[in-house]
PDB file of C-alpha atoms in Angstrom:
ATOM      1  CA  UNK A  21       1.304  81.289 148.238  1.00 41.00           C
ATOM      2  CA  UNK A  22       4.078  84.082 147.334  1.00 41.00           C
ATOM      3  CA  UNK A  23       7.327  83.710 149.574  1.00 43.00           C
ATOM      4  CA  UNK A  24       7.019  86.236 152.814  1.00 42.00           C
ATOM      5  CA  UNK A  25      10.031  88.299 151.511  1.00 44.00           C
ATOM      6  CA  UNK A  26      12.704  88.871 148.528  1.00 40.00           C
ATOM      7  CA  UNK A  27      13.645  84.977 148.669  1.00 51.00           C
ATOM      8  CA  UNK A  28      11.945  82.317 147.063  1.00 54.00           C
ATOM      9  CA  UNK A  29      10.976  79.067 148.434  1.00 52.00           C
ATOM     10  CA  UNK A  30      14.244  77.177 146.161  1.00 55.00           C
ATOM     11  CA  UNK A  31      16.214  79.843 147.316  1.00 59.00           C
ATOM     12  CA  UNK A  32      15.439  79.173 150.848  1.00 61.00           C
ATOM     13  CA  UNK A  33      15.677  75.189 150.234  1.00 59.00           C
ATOM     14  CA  UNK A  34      18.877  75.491 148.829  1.00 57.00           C
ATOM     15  CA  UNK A  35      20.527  77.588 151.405  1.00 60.00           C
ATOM     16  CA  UNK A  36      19.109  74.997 153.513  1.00 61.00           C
ATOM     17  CA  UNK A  37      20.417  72.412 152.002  1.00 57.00           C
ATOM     18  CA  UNK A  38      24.147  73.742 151.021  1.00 52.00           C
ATOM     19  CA  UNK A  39      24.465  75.232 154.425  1.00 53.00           C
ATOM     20  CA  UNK A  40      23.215  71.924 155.972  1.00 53.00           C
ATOM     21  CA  UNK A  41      20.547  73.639 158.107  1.00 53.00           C
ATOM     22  CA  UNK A  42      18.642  71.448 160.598  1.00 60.00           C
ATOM     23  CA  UNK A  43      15.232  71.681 162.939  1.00 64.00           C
ATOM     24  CA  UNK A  44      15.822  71.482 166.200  1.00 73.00           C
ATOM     25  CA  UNK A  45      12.991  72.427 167.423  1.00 84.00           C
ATOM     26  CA  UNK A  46      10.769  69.069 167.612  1.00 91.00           C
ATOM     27  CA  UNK A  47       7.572  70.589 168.234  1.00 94.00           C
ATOM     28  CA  UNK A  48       7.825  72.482 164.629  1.00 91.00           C
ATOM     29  CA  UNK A  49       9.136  69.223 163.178  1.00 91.00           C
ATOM     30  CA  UNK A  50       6.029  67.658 164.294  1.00 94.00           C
ATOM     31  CA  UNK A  51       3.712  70.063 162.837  1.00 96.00           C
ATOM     32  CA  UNK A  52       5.475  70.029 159.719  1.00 94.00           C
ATOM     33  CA  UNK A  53       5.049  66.275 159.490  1.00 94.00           C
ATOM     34  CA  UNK A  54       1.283  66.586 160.178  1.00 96.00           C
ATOM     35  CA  UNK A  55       1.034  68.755 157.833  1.00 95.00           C
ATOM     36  CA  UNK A  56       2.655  67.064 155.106  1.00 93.00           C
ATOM     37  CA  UNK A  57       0.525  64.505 156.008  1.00 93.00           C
ATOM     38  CA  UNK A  58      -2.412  66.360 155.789  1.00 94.00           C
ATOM     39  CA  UNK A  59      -1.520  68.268 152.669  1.00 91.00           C
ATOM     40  CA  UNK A  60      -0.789  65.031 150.695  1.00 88.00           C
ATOM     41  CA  UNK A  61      -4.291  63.289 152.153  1.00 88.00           C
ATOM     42  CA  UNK A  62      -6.564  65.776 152.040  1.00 87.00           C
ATOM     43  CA  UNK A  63      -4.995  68.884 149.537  1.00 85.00           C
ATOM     44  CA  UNK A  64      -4.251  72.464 151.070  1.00 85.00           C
ATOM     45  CA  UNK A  65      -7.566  73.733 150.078  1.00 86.00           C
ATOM     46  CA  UNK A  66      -9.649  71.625 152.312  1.00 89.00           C
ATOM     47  CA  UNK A  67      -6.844  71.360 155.183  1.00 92.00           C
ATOM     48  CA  UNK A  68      -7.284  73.885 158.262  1.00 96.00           C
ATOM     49  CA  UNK A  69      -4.771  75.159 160.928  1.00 97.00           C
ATOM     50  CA  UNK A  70      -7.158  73.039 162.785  1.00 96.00           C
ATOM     51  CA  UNK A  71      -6.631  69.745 161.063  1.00 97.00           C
ATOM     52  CA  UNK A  72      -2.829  69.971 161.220  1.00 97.00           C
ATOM     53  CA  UNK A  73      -3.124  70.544 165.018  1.00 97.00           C
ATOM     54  CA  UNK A  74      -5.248  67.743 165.800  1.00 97.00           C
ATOM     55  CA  UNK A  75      -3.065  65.252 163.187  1.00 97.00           C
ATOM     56  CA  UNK A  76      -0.011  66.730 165.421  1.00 97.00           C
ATOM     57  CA  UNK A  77      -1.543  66.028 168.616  1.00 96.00           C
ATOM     58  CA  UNK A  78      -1.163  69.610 170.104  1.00 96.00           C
ATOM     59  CA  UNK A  79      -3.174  72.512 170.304  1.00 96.00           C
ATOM     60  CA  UNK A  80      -3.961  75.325 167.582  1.00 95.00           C
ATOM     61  CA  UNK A  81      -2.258  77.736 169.717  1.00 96.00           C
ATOM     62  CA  UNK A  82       1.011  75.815 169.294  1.00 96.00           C
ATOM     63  CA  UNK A  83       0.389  75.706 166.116  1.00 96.00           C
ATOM     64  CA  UNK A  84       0.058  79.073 165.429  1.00 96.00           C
ATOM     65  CA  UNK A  85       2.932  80.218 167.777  1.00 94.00           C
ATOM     66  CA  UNK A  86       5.127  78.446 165.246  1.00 93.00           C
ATOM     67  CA  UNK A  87       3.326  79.347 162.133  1.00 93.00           C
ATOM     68  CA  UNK A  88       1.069  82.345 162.222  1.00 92.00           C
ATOM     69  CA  UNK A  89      -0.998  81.684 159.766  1.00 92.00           C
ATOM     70  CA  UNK A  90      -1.865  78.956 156.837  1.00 91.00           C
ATOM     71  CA  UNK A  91       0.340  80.359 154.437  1.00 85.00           C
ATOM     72  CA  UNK A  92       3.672  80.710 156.343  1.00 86.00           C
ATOM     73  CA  UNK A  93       2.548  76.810 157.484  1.00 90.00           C
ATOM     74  CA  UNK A  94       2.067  75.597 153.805  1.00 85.00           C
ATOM     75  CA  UNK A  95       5.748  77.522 152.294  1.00 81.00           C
ATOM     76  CA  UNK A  96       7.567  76.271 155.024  1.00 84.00           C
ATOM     77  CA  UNK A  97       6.045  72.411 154.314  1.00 87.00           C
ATOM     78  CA  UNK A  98       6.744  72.786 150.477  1.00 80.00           C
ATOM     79  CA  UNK A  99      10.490  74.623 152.065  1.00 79.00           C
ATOM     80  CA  UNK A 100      11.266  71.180 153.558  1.00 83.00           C
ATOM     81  CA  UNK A 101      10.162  68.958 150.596  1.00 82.00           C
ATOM     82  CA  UNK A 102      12.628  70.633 148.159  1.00 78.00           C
ATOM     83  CA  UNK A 103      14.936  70.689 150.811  1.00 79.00           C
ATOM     84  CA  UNK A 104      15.055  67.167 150.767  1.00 80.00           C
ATOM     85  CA  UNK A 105      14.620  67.335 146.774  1.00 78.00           C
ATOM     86  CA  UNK A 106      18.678  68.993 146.867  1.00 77.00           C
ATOM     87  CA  UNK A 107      19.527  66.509 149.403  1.00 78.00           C
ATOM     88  CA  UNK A 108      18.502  63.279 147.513  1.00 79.00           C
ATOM     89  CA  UNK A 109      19.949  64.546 144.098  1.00 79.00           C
ATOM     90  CA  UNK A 110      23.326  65.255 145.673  1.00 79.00           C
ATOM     91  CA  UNK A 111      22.761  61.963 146.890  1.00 82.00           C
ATOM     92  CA  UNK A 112      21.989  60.064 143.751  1.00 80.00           C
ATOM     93  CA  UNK A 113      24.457  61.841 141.461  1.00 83.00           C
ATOM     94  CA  UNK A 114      27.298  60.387 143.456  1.00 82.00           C
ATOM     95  CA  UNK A 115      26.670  56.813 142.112  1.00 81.00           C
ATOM     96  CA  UNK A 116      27.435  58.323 138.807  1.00 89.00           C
ATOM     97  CA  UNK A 117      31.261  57.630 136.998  1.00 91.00           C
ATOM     98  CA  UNK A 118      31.320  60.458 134.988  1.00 95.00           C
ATOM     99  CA  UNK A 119      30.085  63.522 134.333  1.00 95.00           C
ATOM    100  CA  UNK A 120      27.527  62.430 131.583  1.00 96.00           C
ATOM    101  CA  UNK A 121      26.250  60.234 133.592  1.00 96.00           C
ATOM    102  CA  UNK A 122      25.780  62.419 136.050  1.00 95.00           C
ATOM    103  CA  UNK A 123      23.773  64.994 133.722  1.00 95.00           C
ATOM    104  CA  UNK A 124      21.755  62.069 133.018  1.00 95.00           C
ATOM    105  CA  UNK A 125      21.308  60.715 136.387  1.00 92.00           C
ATOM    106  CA  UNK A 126      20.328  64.308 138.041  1.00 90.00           C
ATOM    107  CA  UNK A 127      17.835  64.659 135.089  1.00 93.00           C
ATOM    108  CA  UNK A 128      16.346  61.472 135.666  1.00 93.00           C
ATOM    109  CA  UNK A 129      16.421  62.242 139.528  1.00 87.00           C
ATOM    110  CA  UNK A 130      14.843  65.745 139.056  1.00 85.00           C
ATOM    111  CA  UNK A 131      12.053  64.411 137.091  1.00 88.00           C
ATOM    112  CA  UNK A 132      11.511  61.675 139.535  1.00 86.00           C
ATOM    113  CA  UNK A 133      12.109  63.101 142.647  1.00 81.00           C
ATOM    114  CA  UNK A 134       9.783  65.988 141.928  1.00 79.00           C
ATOM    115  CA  UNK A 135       6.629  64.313 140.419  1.00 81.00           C
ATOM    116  CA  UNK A 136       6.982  61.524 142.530  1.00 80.00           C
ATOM    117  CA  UNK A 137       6.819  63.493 145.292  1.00 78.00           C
ATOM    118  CA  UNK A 138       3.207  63.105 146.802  1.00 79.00           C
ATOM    119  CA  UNK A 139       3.282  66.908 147.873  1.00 80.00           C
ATOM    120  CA  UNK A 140       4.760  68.592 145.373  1.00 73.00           C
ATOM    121  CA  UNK A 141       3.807  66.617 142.241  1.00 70.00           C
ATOM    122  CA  UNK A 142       0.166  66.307 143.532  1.00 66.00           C
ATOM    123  CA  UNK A 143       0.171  70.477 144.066  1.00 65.00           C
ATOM    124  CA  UNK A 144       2.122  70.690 140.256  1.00 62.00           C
ATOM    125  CA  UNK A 145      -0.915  68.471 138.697  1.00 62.00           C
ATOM    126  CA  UNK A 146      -4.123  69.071 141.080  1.00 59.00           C
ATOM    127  CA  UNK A 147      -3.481  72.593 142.539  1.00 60.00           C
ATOM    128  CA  UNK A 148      -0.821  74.520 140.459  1.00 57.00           C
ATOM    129  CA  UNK A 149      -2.259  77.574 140.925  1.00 54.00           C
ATOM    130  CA  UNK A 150      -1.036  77.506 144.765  1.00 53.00           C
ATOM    131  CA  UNK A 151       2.335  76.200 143.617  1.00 55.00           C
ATOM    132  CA  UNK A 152       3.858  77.091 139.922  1.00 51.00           C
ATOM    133  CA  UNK A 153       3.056  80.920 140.178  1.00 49.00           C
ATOM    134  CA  UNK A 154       5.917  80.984 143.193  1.00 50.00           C
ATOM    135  CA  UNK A 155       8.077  78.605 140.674  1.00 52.00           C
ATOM    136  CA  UNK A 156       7.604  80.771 137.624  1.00 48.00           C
ATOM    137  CA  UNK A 157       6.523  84.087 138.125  1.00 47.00           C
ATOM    138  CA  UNK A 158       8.643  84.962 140.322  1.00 52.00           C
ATOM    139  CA  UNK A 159      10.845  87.371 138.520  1.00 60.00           C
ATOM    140  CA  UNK A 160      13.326  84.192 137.700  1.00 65.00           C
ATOM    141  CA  UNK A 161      14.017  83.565 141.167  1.00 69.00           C
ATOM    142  CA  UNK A 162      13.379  80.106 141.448  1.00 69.00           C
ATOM    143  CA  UNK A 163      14.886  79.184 138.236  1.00 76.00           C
ATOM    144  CA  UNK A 164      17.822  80.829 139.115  1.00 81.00           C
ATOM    145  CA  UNK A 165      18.228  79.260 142.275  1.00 78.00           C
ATOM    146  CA  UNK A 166      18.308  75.599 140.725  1.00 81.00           C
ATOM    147  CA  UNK A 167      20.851  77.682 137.715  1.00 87.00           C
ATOM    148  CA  UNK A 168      23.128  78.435 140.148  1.00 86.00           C
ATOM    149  CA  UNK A 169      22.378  75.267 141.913  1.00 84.00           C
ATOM    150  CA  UNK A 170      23.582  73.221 138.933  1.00 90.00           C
ATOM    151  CA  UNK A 171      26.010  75.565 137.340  1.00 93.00           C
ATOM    152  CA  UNK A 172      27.920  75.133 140.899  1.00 90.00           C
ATOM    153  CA  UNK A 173      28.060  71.281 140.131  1.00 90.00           C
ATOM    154  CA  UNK A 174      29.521  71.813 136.182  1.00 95.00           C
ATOM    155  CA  UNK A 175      32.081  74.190 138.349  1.00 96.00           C
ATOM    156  CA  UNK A 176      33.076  71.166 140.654  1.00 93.00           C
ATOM    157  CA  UNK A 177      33.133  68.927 137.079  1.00 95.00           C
ATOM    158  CA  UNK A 178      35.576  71.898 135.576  1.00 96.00           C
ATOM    159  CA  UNK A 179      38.083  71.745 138.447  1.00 96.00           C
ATOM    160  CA  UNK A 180      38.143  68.074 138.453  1.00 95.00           C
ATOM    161  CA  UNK A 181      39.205  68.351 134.516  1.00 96.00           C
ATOM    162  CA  UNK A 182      36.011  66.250 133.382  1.00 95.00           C
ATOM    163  CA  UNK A 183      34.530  69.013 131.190  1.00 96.00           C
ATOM    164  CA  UNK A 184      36.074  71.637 129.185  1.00 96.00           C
ATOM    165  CA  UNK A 185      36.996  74.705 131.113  1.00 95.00           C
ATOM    166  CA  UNK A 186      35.875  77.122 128.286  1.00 96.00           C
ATOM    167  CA  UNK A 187      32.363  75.718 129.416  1.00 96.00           C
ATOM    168  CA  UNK A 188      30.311  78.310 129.833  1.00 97.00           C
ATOM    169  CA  UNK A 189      28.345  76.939 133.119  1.00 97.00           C
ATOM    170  CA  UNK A 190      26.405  79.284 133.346  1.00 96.00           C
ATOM    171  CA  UNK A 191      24.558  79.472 130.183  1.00 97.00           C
ATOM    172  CA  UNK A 192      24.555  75.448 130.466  1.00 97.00           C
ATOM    173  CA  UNK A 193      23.334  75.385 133.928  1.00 95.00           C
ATOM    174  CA  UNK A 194      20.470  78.182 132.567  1.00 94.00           C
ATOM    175  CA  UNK A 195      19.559  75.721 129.465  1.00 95.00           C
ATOM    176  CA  UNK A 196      18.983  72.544 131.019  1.00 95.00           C
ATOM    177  CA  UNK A 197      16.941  74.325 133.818  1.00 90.00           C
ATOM    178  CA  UNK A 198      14.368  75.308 131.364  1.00 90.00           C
ATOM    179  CA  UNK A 199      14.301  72.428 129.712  1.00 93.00           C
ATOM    180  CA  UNK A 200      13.119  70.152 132.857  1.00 89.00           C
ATOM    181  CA  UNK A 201      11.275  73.135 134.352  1.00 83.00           C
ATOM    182  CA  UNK A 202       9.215  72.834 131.190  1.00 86.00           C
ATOM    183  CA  UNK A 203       9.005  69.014 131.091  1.00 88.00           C
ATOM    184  CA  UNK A 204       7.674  69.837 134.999  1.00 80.00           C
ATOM    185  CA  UNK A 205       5.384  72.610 134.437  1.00 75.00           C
ATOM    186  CA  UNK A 206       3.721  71.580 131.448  1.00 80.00           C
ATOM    187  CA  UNK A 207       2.797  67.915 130.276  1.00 77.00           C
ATOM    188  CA  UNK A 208       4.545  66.057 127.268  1.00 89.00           C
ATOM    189  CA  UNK A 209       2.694  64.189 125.229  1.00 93.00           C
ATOM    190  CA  UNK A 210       6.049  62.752 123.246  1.00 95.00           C
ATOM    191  CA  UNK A 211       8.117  61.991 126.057  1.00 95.00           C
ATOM    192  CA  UNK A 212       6.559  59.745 128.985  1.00 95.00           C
ATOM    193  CA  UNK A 213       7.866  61.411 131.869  1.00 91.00           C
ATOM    194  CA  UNK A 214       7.056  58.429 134.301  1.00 90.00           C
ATOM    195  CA  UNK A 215       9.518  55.976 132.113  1.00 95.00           C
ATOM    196  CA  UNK A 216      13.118  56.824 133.832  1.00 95.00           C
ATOM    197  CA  UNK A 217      14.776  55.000 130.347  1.00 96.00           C
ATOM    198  CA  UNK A 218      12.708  57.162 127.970  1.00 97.00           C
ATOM    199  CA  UNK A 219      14.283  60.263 130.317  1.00 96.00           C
ATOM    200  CA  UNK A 220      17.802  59.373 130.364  1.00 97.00           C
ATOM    201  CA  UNK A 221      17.493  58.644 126.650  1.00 97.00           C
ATOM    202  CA  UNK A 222      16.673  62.384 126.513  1.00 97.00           C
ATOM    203  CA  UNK A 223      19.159  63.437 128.771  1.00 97.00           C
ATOM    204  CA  UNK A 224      21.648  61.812 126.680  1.00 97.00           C
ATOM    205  CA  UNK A 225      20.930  62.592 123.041  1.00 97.00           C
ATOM    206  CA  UNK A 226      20.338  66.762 124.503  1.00 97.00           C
ATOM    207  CA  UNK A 227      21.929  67.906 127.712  1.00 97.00           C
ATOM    208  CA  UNK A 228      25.086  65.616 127.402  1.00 97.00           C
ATOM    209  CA  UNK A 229      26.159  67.249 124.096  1.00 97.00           C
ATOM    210  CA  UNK A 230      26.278  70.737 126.340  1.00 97.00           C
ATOM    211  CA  UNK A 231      28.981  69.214 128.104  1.00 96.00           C
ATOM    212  CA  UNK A 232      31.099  69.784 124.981  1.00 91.00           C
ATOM    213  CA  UNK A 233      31.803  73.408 125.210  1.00 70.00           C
TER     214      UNK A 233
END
Protein backbone atom coordinates (compact mmCIF):
# COMPACT_ATOMS: atom_id res chain seq x y z
CA UNK A 1 0.00 0.00 0.00
CA UNK A 2 2.97 2.55 -1.02
CA UNK A 3 1.78 6.32 -0.85
CA UNK A 4 0.58 7.52 -4.61
CA UNK A 5 3.50 10.05 -4.76
CA UNK A 6 6.83 11.49 -2.97
CA UNK A 7 4.76 11.97 0.43
CA UNK A 8 4.11 9.51 2.89
CA UNK A 9 0.96 8.75 4.59
CA UNK A 10 2.49 10.72 8.22
CA UNK A 11 3.56 13.26 6.06
CA UNK A 12 0.21 13.77 4.64
CA UNK A 13 -1.49 13.31 8.27
CA UNK A 14 0.57 15.78 9.66
CA UNK A 15 0.12 18.49 7.17
CA UNK A 16 -3.35 17.66 7.83
CA UNK A 17 -3.29 18.02 11.08
CA UNK A 18 -0.86 21.25 11.58
CA UNK A 19 -2.62 22.97 8.78
CA UNK A 20 -6.02 22.01 10.35
CA UNK A 21 -7.39 20.52 7.11
CA UNK A 22 -11.05 19.43 7.11
CA UNK A 23 -13.60 17.17 4.75
CA UNK A 24 -16.14 18.89 3.49
CA UNK A 25 -17.27 16.83 1.27
CA UNK A 26 -19.85 14.47 3.27
CA UNK A 27 -20.27 11.92 0.77
CA UNK A 28 -16.30 11.04 1.07
CA UNK A 29 -16.67 11.35 4.84
CA UNK A 30 -19.19 8.71 4.65
CA UNK A 31 -17.26 6.31 2.71
CA UNK A 32 -14.38 6.79 4.80
CA UNK A 33 -16.42 5.89 7.86
CA UNK A 34 -17.71 2.70 6.15
CA UNK A 35 -14.70 1.85 5.45
CA UNK A 36 -13.10 2.16 8.66
CA UNK A 37 -15.78 0.23 9.68
CA UNK A 38 -15.28 -2.35 7.40
CA UNK A 39 -11.52 -2.46 7.64
CA UNK A 40 -11.61 -2.87 11.48
CA UNK A 41 -14.60 -5.77 11.14
CA UNK A 42 -13.67 -7.63 8.49
CA UNK A 43 -9.56 -6.74 7.65
CA UNK A 44 -8.57 -5.09 4.18
CA UNK A 45 -7.88 -8.37 2.65
CA UNK A 46 -11.34 -9.71 2.66
CA UNK A 47 -13.07 -6.10 2.29
CA UNK A 48 -14.18 -5.09 -1.42
CA UNK A 49 -14.95 -1.64 -3.03
CA UNK A 50 -18.20 -3.40 -2.92
CA UNK A 51 -18.57 -3.92 0.78
CA UNK A 52 -17.63 -0.33 1.65
CA UNK A 53 -20.38 0.86 -0.78
CA UNK A 54 -23.09 -1.13 0.50
CA UNK A 55 -21.90 -0.36 4.47
CA UNK A 56 -22.08 3.45 3.06
CA UNK A 57 -25.38 3.13 1.61
CA UNK A 58 -24.44 4.43 -1.94
CA UNK A 59 -23.45 2.98 -5.01
CA UNK A 60 -19.91 1.57 -6.20
CA UNK A 61 -19.82 4.20 -8.72
CA UNK A 62 -19.77 6.84 -5.97
CA UNK A 63 -17.48 5.09 -4.50
CA UNK A 64 -15.12 4.91 -7.02
CA UNK A 65 -15.62 8.56 -8.26
CA UNK A 66 -14.09 9.45 -4.91
CA UNK A 67 -11.56 6.75 -4.65
CA UNK A 68 -10.50 5.04 -7.82
CA UNK A 69 -9.44 2.15 -6.68
CA UNK A 70 -8.88 -0.03 -3.26
CA UNK A 71 -5.65 1.28 -2.58
CA UNK A 72 -6.14 5.10 -2.81
CA UNK A 73 -9.51 4.04 -0.52
CA UNK A 74 -7.41 2.10 2.14
CA UNK A 75 -4.23 5.16 2.40
CA UNK A 76 -6.65 7.70 2.62
CA UNK A 77 -8.64 5.60 5.68
CA UNK A 78 -5.23 4.88 7.47
CA UNK A 79 -4.53 9.13 6.29
CA UNK A 80 -7.45 10.00 8.61
CA UNK A 81 -6.64 7.64 11.56
CA UNK A 82 -3.17 9.22 12.12
CA UNK A 83 -4.67 12.33 11.45
CA UNK A 84 -6.59 12.02 14.39
CA UNK A 85 -3.45 10.17 16.09
CA UNK A 86 -1.59 14.14 15.89
CA UNK A 87 -4.79 15.57 16.92
CA UNK A 88 -5.36 13.57 20.19
CA UNK A 89 -1.60 13.79 21.27
CA UNK A 90 -1.62 17.57 20.91
CA UNK A 91 -4.57 17.12 22.84
CA UNK A 92 -3.35 15.04 25.71
CA UNK A 93 0.06 16.68 26.12
CA UNK A 94 -1.64 19.87 27.16
CA UNK A 95 -2.75 18.39 30.57
CA UNK A 96 0.90 18.05 31.18
CA UNK A 97 2.87 20.84 33.78
CA UNK A 98 6.07 20.48 32.47
CA UNK A 99 8.01 19.45 29.92
CA UNK A 100 8.94 15.95 31.41
CA UNK A 101 5.80 15.26 31.84
CA UNK A 102 4.98 15.98 28.70
CA UNK A 103 7.77 13.56 27.14
CA UNK A 104 6.19 11.11 29.28
CA UNK A 105 2.66 11.78 28.60
CA UNK A 106 3.14 11.89 24.56
CA UNK A 107 5.05 8.54 24.98
CA UNK A 108 2.44 7.02 26.87
CA UNK A 109 -0.16 8.60 24.36
CA UNK A 110 1.80 7.36 21.25
CA UNK A 111 1.92 3.91 22.49
CA UNK A 112 -1.68 4.00 23.36
CA UNK A 113 -3.19 5.86 20.84
CA UNK A 114 -1.57 3.77 18.14
CA UNK A 115 -2.09 0.12 19.32
CA UNK A 116 -5.24 0.90 20.67
CA UNK A 117 -6.35 1.99 17.65
CA UNK A 118 -8.65 -0.83 16.15
CA UNK A 119 -7.33 0.06 12.53
CA UNK A 120 -4.05 0.70 12.83
CA UNK A 121 -2.92 -1.56 15.70
CA UNK A 122 -5.01 -4.48 14.24
CA UNK A 123 -3.08 -3.81 10.57
CA UNK A 124 0.53 -3.38 12.85
CA UNK A 125 -0.24 -7.01 14.53
CA UNK A 126 -2.56 -9.03 11.91
CA UNK A 127 -1.57 -7.50 8.51
CA UNK A 128 1.80 -5.59 8.74
CA UNK A 129 2.80 -6.40 5.59
CA UNK A 130 0.04 -3.87 4.11
CA UNK A 131 1.03 -1.32 6.75
CA UNK A 132 4.82 -1.17 8.29
CA UNK A 133 6.58 -1.39 4.79
CA UNK A 134 4.94 2.37 4.10
CA UNK A 135 6.11 3.17 7.93
CA UNK A 136 9.63 1.86 7.52
CA UNK A 137 10.83 1.42 4.24
CA UNK A 138 10.11 4.28 3.07
CA UNK A 139 13.43 5.93 2.64
CA UNK A 140 12.89 7.56 6.38
CA UNK A 141 9.97 9.40 5.39
CA UNK A 142 7.65 8.52 7.89
CA UNK A 143 10.03 8.62 10.67
CA UNK A 144 10.98 11.84 9.76
CA UNK A 145 7.71 13.20 9.61
CA UNK A 146 6.89 12.29 13.40
CA UNK A 147 11.06 13.77 13.93
CA UNK A 148 10.12 16.85 12.79
CA UNK A 149 6.76 16.45 14.29
CA UNK A 150 8.25 16.23 17.79
CA UNK A 151 11.42 18.15 17.37
CA UNK A 152 8.84 21.18 16.54
CA UNK A 153 7.31 20.59 20.11
CA UNK A 154 11.08 20.55 22.05
CA UNK A 155 11.34 23.97 19.80
CA UNK A 156 8.06 25.40 21.44
CA UNK A 157 9.63 23.88 25.05
CA UNK A 158 13.09 25.92 24.08
CA UNK A 159 11.35 29.27 23.53
CA UNK A 160 9.29 28.92 26.55
CA UNK A 161 12.82 28.48 28.58
CA UNK A 162 11.75 24.88 29.91
CA UNK A 163 14.67 23.02 28.29
CA UNK A 164 18.11 24.00 27.59
CA UNK A 165 18.54 25.91 24.40
CA UNK A 166 21.86 24.11 23.48
CA UNK A 167 19.32 21.13 23.03
CA UNK A 168 19.95 19.68 20.10
CA UNK A 169 16.10 18.92 19.02
CA UNK A 170 16.77 17.47 16.41
CA UNK A 171 18.92 14.63 17.27
CA UNK A 172 16.42 14.27 20.42
CA UNK A 173 13.36 14.41 18.41
CA UNK A 174 15.31 11.58 15.94
CA UNK A 175 16.15 9.32 19.21
CA UNK A 176 12.99 9.00 20.88
CA UNK A 177 11.28 8.35 17.43
CA UNK A 178 13.14 5.18 17.08
CA UNK A 179 12.81 4.19 20.23
CA UNK A 180 8.75 3.99 20.19
CA UNK A 181 8.80 3.18 16.47
CA UNK A 182 10.63 0.08 17.66
CA UNK A 183 8.50 -0.58 20.77
CA UNK A 184 5.55 -0.28 17.78
CA UNK A 185 7.00 -2.29 15.11
CA UNK A 186 8.37 -5.04 16.93
CA UNK A 187 7.00 -6.74 20.23
CA UNK A 188 8.76 -6.44 23.75
CA UNK A 189 8.86 -9.11 25.74
CA UNK A 190 10.44 -6.90 28.88
CA UNK A 191 8.30 -4.05 28.73
CA UNK A 192 4.34 -4.66 28.67
CA UNK A 193 3.32 -2.21 26.27
CA UNK A 194 -0.47 -2.40 27.28
CA UNK A 195 0.47 -1.21 31.09
CA UNK A 196 0.48 2.84 30.62
CA UNK A 197 2.60 2.88 34.32
CA UNK A 198 5.19 0.35 33.10
CA UNK A 199 5.47 3.01 29.88
CA UNK A 200 5.80 6.18 31.63
CA UNK A 201 8.24 4.45 33.96
CA UNK A 202 10.25 4.06 30.72
CA UNK A 203 9.67 7.31 29.49
CA UNK A 204 11.02 8.65 32.58
CA UNK A 205 14.15 6.74 33.52
CA UNK A 206 15.20 7.20 29.22
CA UNK A 207 13.71 9.98 27.17
CA UNK A 208 13.43 12.52 30.13
CA UNK A 209 17.22 12.48 30.74
CA UNK A 210 17.45 13.81 26.82
CA UNK A 211 15.86 16.79 28.00
CA UNK A 212 19.16 17.66 29.70
CA UNK A 213 21.20 18.80 26.83
Amino acid sequence: MPPSDSESLLERAYIDAVEQVDDTDPTRARILDAAYEQFCRTGIRRSTMEDVARRAKVSRVTVYRRFATKDTLVEHVVRREFRRYFDQFLIDIEQARTAADRVVLGFVSSMRAIRGNPLIGGLIEAEPELLVPSMISDGGRTLATVRQFVAGQLRREQRAGHVPDDLDADLVAELMVRVSASFLSTPSHIVDLDDDEQLAAVARQFLVPMLRG
